[in-house]
XYZ file of C-alpha atoms in Angstrom:
696
model
C -72.320 36.202 119.454
C -69.475 37.615 121.520
C -71.301 36.707 124.712
C -71.675 33.099 123.571
C -67.998 32.982 122.738
C -67.006 34.186 126.217
C -69.333 31.651 127.830
C -67.932 28.765 125.795
C -64.370 29.935 126.259
C -64.890 30.144 130.032
C -66.289 26.603 130.075
C -63.361 25.287 128.011
C -60.748 26.922 130.228
C -62.517 25.643 133.349
C -62.486 22.116 131.949
C -58.766 22.293 131.254
C -58.091 23.595 134.761
C -60.500 21.002 136.233
C -62.688 23.628 137.899
C -66.343 24.650 137.630
C -67.440 27.353 135.163
C -68.733 30.420 137.002
C -70.971 32.009 134.370
C -73.908 29.575 133.949
C -75.467 26.308 135.044
C -74.910 22.993 133.302
C -78.308 23.194 131.551
C -77.626 26.720 130.306
C -74.222 25.693 128.969
C -75.728 22.684 127.171
C -78.422 24.878 125.632
C -75.876 27.408 124.421
C -73.737 24.676 122.855
C -76.728 23.135 121.090
C -77.833 26.511 119.720
C -74.418 27.258 118.233
C -74.458 24.038 116.215
C -78.089 24.313 115.112
C -77.600 27.849 113.771
C -75.705 26.383 110.836
C -78.247 26.074 108.003
C -78.817 22.799 106.183
C -78.115 22.104 102.544
C -79.871 19.245 100.763
C -76.837 18.366 98.656
C -74.338 15.756 99.726
C -70.727 16.597 100.528
C -69.396 14.121 97.987
C -69.533 14.807 94.296
C -69.602 11.063 93.636
C -72.674 10.304 95.758
C -75.485 8.527 93.909
C -78.369 10.966 94.159
C -80.897 8.117 94.014
C -79.738 6.994 97.434
C -80.890 8.518 100.658
C -78.475 11.474 100.842
C -76.429 12.141 103.932
C -77.195 15.689 104.907
C -74.348 18.164 104.767
C -74.086 21.698 105.933
C -73.805 25.028 104.249
C -72.604 27.797 106.476
C -73.967 31.248 107.116
C -71.960 34.135 105.632
C -70.996 35.144 109.173
C -67.741 33.328 109.897
C -68.332 33.648 113.619
C -71.009 30.963 113.348
C -68.492 28.441 112.040
C -65.906 29.445 114.642
C -68.409 29.003 117.457
C -69.401 25.600 116.104
C -65.729 24.545 116.044
C -65.336 25.675 119.638
C -68.435 23.696 120.670
C -67.183 20.548 118.931
C -63.804 20.852 120.620
C -65.491 21.365 123.990
C -67.724 18.309 123.509
C -64.730 16.150 122.617
C -62.799 17.350 125.686
C -65.747 16.804 128.035
C -66.195 13.200 126.874
C -62.484 12.386 127.043
C -62.117 13.893 130.533
C -65.140 11.973 131.805
C -63.819 8.762 130.248
C -60.403 9.105 131.864
C -61.939 10.208 135.192
C -59.463 13.051 135.587
C -61.921 15.541 137.122
C -62.848 16.170 140.735
C -66.197 14.815 141.862
C -67.946 18.190 141.778
C -66.540 19.144 138.364
C -67.266 15.691 137.004
C -70.925 15.902 138.059
C -71.286 19.305 136.382
C -69.965 18.148 133.011
C -71.832 14.849 133.249
C -75.009 16.928 133.481
C -73.959 18.902 130.405
C -73.324 15.673 128.483
C -76.606 14.109 129.626
C -78.686 17.127 128.598
C -77.017 17.301 125.183
C -77.087 13.641 124.198
C -80.159 12.323 125.986
C -82.585 15.240 125.899
C -81.491 17.295 122.869
C -80.606 14.493 120.437
C -77.221 16.104 119.944
C -75.680 12.923 118.467
C -77.920 13.167 115.390
C -76.661 16.692 114.768
C -73.056 15.605 115.142
C -73.185 12.619 112.783
C -74.783 14.814 110.115
C -72.195 17.527 110.665
C -69.436 14.929 110.244
C -70.581 14.557 106.612
C -70.433 18.244 105.706
C -68.255 19.697 102.943
C -66.015 21.650 105.285
C -63.180 19.285 106.192
C -62.366 21.055 109.452
C -65.908 20.894 110.747
C -66.290 17.341 109.497
C -63.182 16.183 111.324
C -64.016 17.992 114.563
C -67.494 16.507 114.489
C -66.075 13.022 113.928
C -63.751 13.516 116.894
C -66.650 14.623 119.091
C -68.781 11.659 118.030
C -65.965 9.160 118.594
C -65.104 10.581 121.997
C -68.684 10.267 123.219
C -69.039 6.732 121.802
C -65.904 5.699 123.700
C -67.300 7.311 126.869
C -70.538 5.339 126.612
C -68.709 2.107 125.835
C -66.359 2.385 128.772
C -68.668 3.830 131.416
C -72.038 2.321 130.446
C -71.060 -0.649 128.234
C -73.411 0.463 125.486
C -72.831 1.128 121.787
C -74.430 4.373 120.651
C -77.217 3.355 118.293
C -77.226 6.549 116.224
C -73.502 6.294 115.570
C -73.785 2.590 114.756
C -76.675 3.148 112.357
C -74.965 6.005 110.544
C -71.706 4.092 110.136
C -73.504 1.042 108.748
C -75.503 3.233 106.368
C -72.370 4.851 104.956
C -70.396 1.591 104.718
C -73.193 -0.141 102.851
C -73.181 2.589 100.182
C -69.522 3.641 100.054
C -68.100 6.333 97.833
C -65.187 8.689 98.211
C -66.104 11.732 100.260
C -66.294 13.225 103.722
C -69.088 10.882 104.816
C -67.030 7.740 104.217
C -63.855 9.353 105.550
C -65.557 10.447 108.770
C -67.121 7.031 109.228
C -63.931 4.996 108.743
C -61.911 7.441 110.840
C -64.435 7.314 113.694
C -64.678 3.522 113.652
C -60.876 3.253 113.614
C -60.622 5.623 116.594
C -63.167 3.685 118.648
C -61.513 0.331 117.923
C -58.087 1.767 118.778
C -59.373 3.020 122.139
C -60.737 -0.411 123.040
C -57.566 -2.184 121.877
C -55.280 0.090 123.878
C -57.093 -0.456 127.170
C -58.992 -3.708 126.766
C -59.059 -4.307 130.522
C -61.009 -1.064 131.063
C -63.951 -2.331 129.009
C -66.368 -5.122 129.720
C -65.164 -8.473 128.340
C -66.488 -9.057 124.859
C -66.702 -5.365 123.901
C -64.185 -5.681 121.080
C -65.801 -8.824 119.720
C -69.211 -7.125 119.813
C -67.972 -4.157 117.781
C -66.260 -6.347 115.205
C -69.297 -8.559 114.820
C -71.548 -5.522 114.259
C -69.483 -4.106 111.399
C -67.935 -7.296 109.998
C -70.179 -7.733 106.966
C -70.237 -4.039 106.061
C -66.455 -3.716 106.304
C -65.921 -6.768 104.124
C -68.209 -5.290 101.470
C -66.628 -1.833 101.529
C -63.144 -3.333 101.108
C -64.135 -5.155 97.932
C -65.609 -1.946 96.499
C -62.775 0.443 97.313
C -59.747 -1.552 96.150
C -59.028 -2.624 92.559
C -60.364 -6.010 91.575
C -58.899 -6.538 88.116
C -55.818 -8.665 87.762
C -52.772 -6.618 86.865
C -49.539 -7.234 85.093
C -46.516 -5.036 84.628
C -47.511 -1.840 82.898
C -51.271 -2.336 83.409
C -52.127 0.007 86.244
C -55.424 0.043 88.080
C -57.509 3.179 88.066
C -59.852 4.625 90.668
C -62.693 7.067 90.556
C -61.233 10.481 91.144
C -57.789 8.884 91.037
C -54.733 10.800 92.173
C -56.864 13.360 93.974
C -56.647 14.365 97.606
C -60.180 13.071 98.254
C -59.451 9.562 97.094
C -56.056 9.493 98.805
C -57.714 10.430 102.104
C -60.291 7.683 101.653
C -57.640 5.032 100.996
C -55.462 6.264 103.854
C -58.348 5.965 106.311
C -59.185 2.523 104.960
C -55.581 1.345 105.401
C -55.534 2.625 108.989
C -58.742 0.709 109.634
C -57.286 -2.453 108.084
C -54.271 -2.263 110.375
C -56.499 -1.879 113.433
C -58.633 -4.827 112.311
C -55.510 -6.953 111.835
C -54.170 -5.873 115.232
C -57.527 -6.812 116.753
C -57.164 -10.258 115.222
C -53.740 -10.697 116.789
C -55.184 -9.467 120.088
C -58.043 -11.960 119.966
C -56.015 -14.837 118.513
C -55.969 -16.763 121.780
C -59.786 -16.772 121.872
C -60.038 -18.541 118.494
C -62.448 -15.818 117.342
C -61.830 -14.697 113.770
C -63.889 -12.218 111.766
C -63.807 -11.974 107.995
C -62.957 -8.265 108.065
C -59.903 -9.012 110.228
C -58.581 -11.420 107.592
C -58.896 -9.044 104.634
C -55.372 -7.639 104.664
C -53.985 -11.197 104.526
C -56.295 -13.227 102.317
C -56.908 -10.382 99.856
C -53.437 -8.865 99.916
C -53.285 -9.061 96.126
C -55.748 -6.159 96.014
C -53.460 -4.111 98.257
C -50.497 -4.909 96.023
C -52.451 -3.564 93.052
C -52.802 -0.215 94.821
C -49.012 0.120 94.537
C -49.389 -0.173 90.763
C -52.308 2.250 90.518
C -52.644 5.968 89.891
C -52.785 7.124 93.496
C -50.514 9.355 95.513
C -47.063 8.054 96.412
C -47.687 8.244 100.160
C -50.689 5.902 99.796
C -48.523 3.306 98.042
C -45.962 3.724 100.782
C -48.606 3.190 103.454
C -49.713 -0.043 101.751
C -46.201 -1.471 101.854
C -45.653 -0.370 105.451
C -48.905 -2.091 106.421
C -47.865 -5.330 104.714
C -44.449 -5.099 106.345
C -45.923 -4.726 109.827
C -48.316 -7.621 109.244
C -45.526 -9.940 108.109
C -43.416 -8.878 111.112
C -46.426 -9.461 113.401
C -46.255 -5.818 114.450
C -49.626 -4.572 113.214
C -50.742 -1.745 115.466
C -47.389 -1.499 117.227
C -47.067 2.216 116.464
C -50.586 2.709 117.846
C -49.629 1.454 121.295
C -51.424 -1.907 121.229
C -48.495 -3.821 122.694
C -46.967 -7.038 121.394
C -49.014 -9.247 119.099
C -49.603 -12.908 119.771
C -47.355 -15.394 118.001
C -48.673 -16.862 114.786
C -48.281 -20.299 116.328
C -50.910 -19.377 118.920
C -53.310 -17.711 116.498
C -56.767 -18.673 115.355
C -57.418 -21.650 113.128
C -56.873 -19.637 109.935
C -53.771 -17.686 110.965
C -51.104 -19.902 109.440
C -52.942 -20.413 106.162
C -53.739 -16.693 105.890
C -50.106 -15.680 106.356
C -49.106 -18.156 103.659
C -51.759 -16.703 101.375
C -50.251 -13.273 101.888
C -46.761 -14.626 101.210
C -48.000 -16.366 98.052
C -49.598 -13.166 96.776
C -46.367 -11.233 97.295
C -44.175 -13.856 95.637
C -46.574 -14.214 92.740
C -46.489 -10.451 92.251
C -42.678 -10.462 92.267
C -42.730 -13.301 89.762
C -44.828 -11.144 87.406
C -42.414 -8.174 87.616
C -44.487 -6.256 90.177
C -41.293 -4.815 91.648
C -40.727 -2.876 88.455
C -43.974 -1.018 89.142
C -43.010 0.031 92.696
C -41.994 3.698 92.782
C -39.270 5.029 95.059
C -39.057 8.790 95.185
C -36.305 10.949 96.552
C -36.404 11.538 100.267
C -38.333 14.645 101.284
C -36.243 17.279 103.008
C -39.184 18.666 104.951
C -41.001 16.949 107.803
C -44.060 15.519 106.106
C -43.484 17.789 103.134
C -42.928 17.376 99.433
C -39.615 19.175 98.916
C -36.998 16.946 97.318
C -33.263 16.679 97.693
C -31.310 17.910 94.695
C -27.950 17.043 93.256
C -28.321 13.291 92.827
C -26.884 12.350 96.206
C -26.519 8.601 96.659
C -28.452 8.690 99.912
C -31.328 10.762 98.549
C -33.636 7.821 97.895
C -36.488 6.926 100.232
C -34.998 4.410 102.678
C -38.366 3.806 104.343
C -39.866 2.602 101.079
C -36.817 0.484 100.233
C -36.866 -1.159 103.664
C -40.577 -1.878 103.404
C -40.307 -3.494 99.972
C -37.248 -5.521 100.955
C -38.802 -6.876 104.146
C -42.101 -7.697 102.470
C -40.241 -9.865 99.952
C -37.825 -11.405 102.471
C -40.452 -12.236 105.081
C -42.720 -13.731 102.421
C -39.875 -16.008 101.349
C -39.162 -16.874 104.973
C -42.751 -17.906 105.683
C -42.838 -19.868 102.462
C -39.759 -21.976 103.186
C -41.019 -22.669 106.705
C -44.149 -24.271 105.281
C -43.936 -27.697 103.687
C -40.194 -27.402 103.198
C -40.510 -24.385 100.936
C -41.601 -26.452 97.925
C -43.746 -23.600 96.643
C -40.698 -21.359 96.369
C -38.725 -23.873 94.359
C -41.620 -24.371 91.984
C -41.526 -20.745 90.817
C -38.259 -18.920 90.243
C -36.453 -20.146 93.342
C -34.943 -18.233 96.240
C -32.008 -17.212 94.072
C -34.387 -15.710 91.513
C -36.375 -13.718 94.074
C -33.227 -12.290 95.641
C -31.919 -11.404 92.191
C -35.168 -9.572 91.436
C -34.908 -7.698 94.732
C -31.293 -6.681 94.051
C -32.230 -5.497 90.586
C -35.039 -3.404 92.066
C -32.707 -1.840 94.643
C -29.992 -1.060 92.102
C -32.543 0.558 89.782
C -33.834 2.694 92.669
C -30.480 4.220 93.577
C -28.771 1.718 95.894
C -25.162 1.495 94.747
C -24.270 -2.197 94.901
C -20.835 -3.653 94.265
C -19.891 -6.842 92.506
C -18.809 -10.040 94.215
C -18.820 -10.208 97.996
C -19.773 -6.576 98.286
C -23.190 -7.246 96.770
C -24.096 -8.333 100.288
C -23.555 -4.799 101.543
C -27.082 -3.933 100.387
C -28.415 -4.908 103.827
C -26.264 -2.290 105.543
C -26.986 0.306 102.870
C -30.759 -0.115 103.028
C -31.283 -0.921 106.721
C -28.423 0.954 108.334
C -30.696 3.576 109.881
C -33.181 1.118 111.409
C -31.763 -1.527 113.736
C -34.949 -3.554 114.214
C -35.575 -3.852 110.475
C -31.924 -4.713 109.842
C -32.058 -7.622 112.297
C -35.276 -8.909 110.749
C -33.700 -8.774 107.295
C -30.483 -10.440 108.458
C -32.433 -13.208 110.209
C -34.594 -13.843 107.150
C -31.582 -13.936 104.826
C -29.799 -16.360 107.155
C -32.784 -18.712 107.158
C -33.072 -18.469 103.380
C -29.379 -19.230 102.949
C -29.484 -22.249 105.257
C -32.575 -23.613 103.538
C -31.171 -23.064 100.050
C -27.808 -24.600 100.959
C -29.452 -27.765 102.227
C -31.908 -28.090 99.346
C -29.576 -27.216 96.477
C -26.010 -27.416 97.839
C -25.618 -23.649 97.504
C -22.053 -22.337 97.520
C -21.040 -19.134 99.280
C -19.916 -17.470 96.052
C -23.335 -18.007 94.490
C -24.976 -16.523 97.598
C -22.764 -13.456 97.351
C -23.873 -12.846 93.789
C -27.442 -12.232 94.996
C -26.370 -10.534 98.221
C -27.430 -13.445 100.412
C -24.279 -14.587 102.249
C -24.891 -14.360 106.028
C -21.162 -14.161 106.761
C -20.968 -10.965 104.719
C -24.008 -9.508 106.459
C -22.557 -10.142 109.906
C -19.167 -8.761 108.947
C -20.685 -5.585 107.493
C -22.715 -5.203 110.688
C -19.571 -5.407 112.813
C -17.751 -2.938 110.592
C -20.641 -0.487 110.867
C -20.247 -0.477 114.661
C -16.424 -0.449 114.544
C -16.301 -3.967 116.015
C -17.486 -2.560 119.340
C -18.694 -5.448 121.512
C -20.623 -3.094 123.814
C -23.013 -2.259 120.979
C -23.640 -5.972 120.446
C -24.340 -6.167 124.162
C -26.883 -3.367 123.822
C -28.583 -5.323 121.052
C -28.648 -8.470 123.189
C -30.218 -6.690 126.143
C -32.732 -4.711 124.104
C -36.202 -6.142 123.499
C -36.787 -3.846 120.519
C -35.084 -6.083 117.961
C -34.849 -9.799 117.195
C -31.060 -9.650 117.507
C -30.838 -12.421 120.124
C -32.654 -14.899 117.877
C -30.600 -13.871 114.866
C -27.312 -13.889 116.774
C -27.779 -17.385 118.194
C -28.715 -18.764 114.775
C -25.752 -17.073 113.150
C -23.247 -18.253 115.773
C -24.357 -21.826 115.102
C -23.798 -21.257 111.411
C -20.412 -19.631 112.076
C -19.376 -22.592 114.221
C -20.307 -25.017 111.445
C -18.858 -22.957 108.567
C -15.688 -21.522 110.072
C -13.647 -21.708 106.890
C -16.447 -20.045 104.934
C -16.268 -17.041 107.239
C -12.483 -16.896 106.964
C -12.790 -16.870 103.178
C -15.353 -14.062 103.236
C -13.109 -11.960 105.462
C -10.151 -12.438 103.148
C -12.181 -11.503 100.071
C -13.649 -8.379 101.585
C -10.324 -7.263 103.016
C -8.698 -7.906 99.665
C -11.220 -5.706 97.900
C -10.373 -2.840 100.226
C -7.072 -1.920 98.655
C -8.031 1.140 98.734
C -9.406 4.507 98.219
C -9.698 5.943 101.701
C -11.756 8.935 102.599
C -10.152 10.610 105.566
C -12.231 12.608 108.007
C -9.697 14.113 110.287
C -10.543 16.399 113.176
C -7.237 18.153 113.784
C -6.273 20.453 116.580
C -3.026 21.556 115.003
C -1.506 21.511 111.540
C 1.629 19.720 112.694
C -0.361 16.563 113.466
C -1.727 16.536 109.909
C 1.752 17.102 108.416
C 3.204 14.223 110.443
C 0.373 11.950 109.391
C 0.923 12.774 105.702
C 4.635 12.089 106.065
C 3.971 8.661 107.573
C 1.542 7.820 104.797
C 4.057 8.904 102.136
C 6.704 6.669 103.679
C 4.358 3.687 103.764
C 3.562 4.150 100.073
C 7.256 3.795 99.206
C 7.430 0.320 100.742
C 6.933 -2.798 98.666
C 3.391 -4.132 98.508
C 4.339 -7.465 100.013
C 6.157 -6.200 103.080
C 4.145 -3.263 104.306
C 3.631 -3.223 108.037
C 0.195 -2.291 109.208
C -0.419 0.363 111.798
C -3.114 2.518 113.311
C -3.323 6.175 114.139
C -5.653 7.913 116.546
C -5.648 11.221 114.745
C -8.592 10.594 112.472
C -11.340 8.268 111.314
C -11.178 6.229 108.116
C -14.074 5.403 105.804
C -13.595 2.746 103.110
C -15.272 3.487 99.783
C -15.173 2.044 96.265
C -11.697 0.779 95.269
C -10.126 3.142 92.779
C -6.459 4.047 92.175
C -5.330 7.454 93.365
C -2.641 9.192 91.322
C -0.989 11.116 94.115
C -0.977 11.673 97.850
C -4.159 13.527 98.709
C -6.715 13.221 101.496
C -7.911 10.200 99.453
C -5.053 7.685 99.203
C -4.276 4.363 97.541
C -2.636 1.886 99.909
C -1.378 -1.661 99.468
C -3.498 -4.661 100.288
C -4.112 -5.088 103.980
C -3.293 -1.523 104.938
C -6.733 -0.123 104.516
C -8.531 -2.216 107.041
C -5.670 -1.836 109.468
C -6.172 1.902 109.538
C -9.206 1.411 111.691
C -10.805 4.319 113.441
C -10.888 4.583 117.167
C -14.190 3.080 118.349
C -16.843 5.684 119.063
C -17.591 6.647 122.678
C -19.856 4.109 124.305
C -23.250 5.157 125.527
C -22.930 2.824 128.491
C -19.621 1.736 129.971
C -20.353 -1.764 131.208
C -16.938 -1.997 132.774
C -17.259 1.069 134.987
C -19.722 -0.292 137.546
C -18.717 -1.445 140.976
C -16.488 -4.490 141.137
C -15.728 -4.107 137.453
C -12.069 -4.924 137.781
C -10.247 -6.175 134.720
C -10.709 -9.918 134.534
C -8.104 -11.174 132.111
C -8.706 -14.594 133.593
C -11.947 -14.683 131.621
C -10.039 -14.474 128.356
C -8.721 -17.560 126.589
C -5.089 -18.436 126.899
C -2.870 -15.963 125.080
C -5.662 -13.417 124.643
C -5.108 -10.875 127.382
C -6.288 -7.295 126.999
C -2.823 -6.283 125.731
C -2.882 -9.097 123.190
C -6.374 -8.092 122.049
C -5.105 -4.605 121.355
C -1.987 -5.713 119.564
C -3.911 -8.134 117.362
C -5.699 -5.194 115.832
C -2.538 -3.848 114.286
C -0.270 -6.847 113.660
C -0.686 -9.148 110.672
C -1.156 -12.888 111.229
C -2.026 -15.522 108.663
C -5.653 -14.525 109.212
C -7.259 -11.487 107.640
C -7.648 -8.300 109.607
C -11.463 -8.490 109.690
C -11.272 -12.106 110.805
C -9.098 -11.261 113.805
C -11.193 -8.270 114.805
C -14.389 -10.329 114.606
C -13.013 -12.991 116.925
C -11.760 -10.311 119.307
C -15.155 -8.636 119.357
C -16.930 -11.912 120.131
C -14.379 -12.756 122.802
C -14.836 -9.403 124.507
C -18.588 -9.871 124.330
C -18.306 -13.293 125.975
C -16.203 -11.815 128.773
C -18.708 -9.055 129.516
C -21.760 -11.311 129.352
C -20.061 -13.815 131.651
C -19.286 -11.069 134.140
C -22.840 -9.718 134.085
C -24.408 -13.150 134.413
C -22.110 -14.024 137.292
C -23.441 -10.973 139.147
C -27.054 -11.654 138.143
C -27.148 -8.447 136.092
C -27.973 -10.034 132.744
C -31.715 -9.952 131.941
C -31.994 -13.627 130.939
C -30.126 -16.918 131.166
C -27.274 -16.624 128.692
C -25.792 -20.093 129.216
C -26.511 -21.287 125.670
C -25.192 -18.060 124.191
C -21.985 -18.258 126.211
C -21.510 -21.859 125.134
C -21.665 -20.834 121.498
C -19.242 -17.948 122.022
C -16.821 -20.297 123.779
C -17.018 -22.712 120.866
C -16.158 -19.877 118.479
C -13.065 -19.047 120.526
C -12.073 -22.698 120.493
C -12.368 -22.726 116.720
C -10.040 -19.767 116.518
C -7.498 -21.407 118.807
C -7.528 -24.581 116.739
C -7.046 -22.623 113.514
C -3.865 -21.004 114.893
C -2.150 -24.283 115.631
């Protein structure tokens, strides 16, 4: 046993170092590997306790009392997986490659090693089962890429398991292996013969469609009527559902990948046309992380980002999809909106955020930011994107026929408030976007874009007023203002967003600027309301280098409090940063202070250091000539601390947009901007013109 271990270990180390093993020939190594696996004795019972014994059982393994046998088998499985992956990627020298090709040929063509592996993948031991599945998948990928053939033993076993599905290692190994093979082909489609992906999907299409209908709940649910599963809330069933959801995402990504070919398989449509079954999982007795995975899958599908985290690249646009793409997306949107209409949101759990990476430990103390932001973002985007798709089809008549956009947004706000998001009344109800999406820029832009489209549609169809939009947190002016406040009105961060391809900020920004141009007074009103609500409880976070600075600051604040509310001059101080929280009177001068109206927002913090200084490159001289008349750099600075008839936030917003226009103009003039920004600059110029007209 020890000798076999040293032989296998030597072969594994040689493979990693891309050299030849020096202890035996390729045939001897293959024989030793085969022997180690075959020494495990067979057991007639199946690895799943739910397997119908009348069916042809999938053989599982029972291990010898000697643990060394299992350890050697694990080492062999790891070695097989590495050999196949190295041969597939062609990372070995010619001599080393020939040696391990001989090992692989002897094992799989002369010793029927694949049959042993697919049986081992169904054993009760999860470690051995997973390692065997990895070995099988790696060799299948090798044959597909290098010989353009689908391994018949693997194909037959997968079809056999899918046609008689039940929770257990056999089904888990099968779905995991199929997912892995499809992912490999999707990642490097050009490395495989044309038609390989279509061939795989066609082979398993019927079986996958059948297994989906058997593994997800089929009964119609209402609030309080949860679906149940065999072995529900157990690790076995959670693993089965998790693997199935991964497979569904890969199938959907494959559909997006093949959309230009007009080829569409039924299994690739499942997550869209039968999304109601996925929504029922959220209201079933399964583990929380499974429910979370369902919502993340639906979110990625609606954002056309299925498979993005798996490295498949950008998906094709829905407008260039197959013949069923548009109708399928609308079916998904209908299922979501119908679920919301029947109080499905009340069944969606949101647990406290785990404090361990991938763990189950929970935050204590009732902190306001302890809720699971990932879950909240997923739910919010699923609802918002469903509404967006709905209004873009047939004028959004289907939305108006149910509870209306206003009703859906109200239901979403109620859900968020019940799950720990602290929303404020009036204009500040719109702050929910920043509270929920503040940690994820790409999701925030998607949400802001969707809400803008919903607002514009609702305003046209029902003459919606801004105040009514604020009640349900749907005023785009508020969303944009809260975004600017979160970045301290720093135009360079907006520039980063514009240049980045990771968010839809450009599309959102252009749409919003058009709305701002057409609803200038509406934005001014929003700024005044929000600034007015900030009279103020201020939470000071002061980094002080000496106590005298803090004493002087307190003295200035005390003096300002003695002034009348109507004549207080505003000012700024660079000694600390100010955070505005819920308005509440403060009885005395403490680190938290109550200031008159207008003072709070004037005490703005110094903008954070910029990651990239776009004005520090060569030929980056100050170009005040780019600024509109009367808005030099000195004037821009002074406007931040001197009251005009406009609100403080209003002035700072215009300044930020003006500075952005200056920088973009400069970059475009030097051919440093990544795309033609002429239309964007035109909009920014129109905004500045609006501001100039309003001052006259």
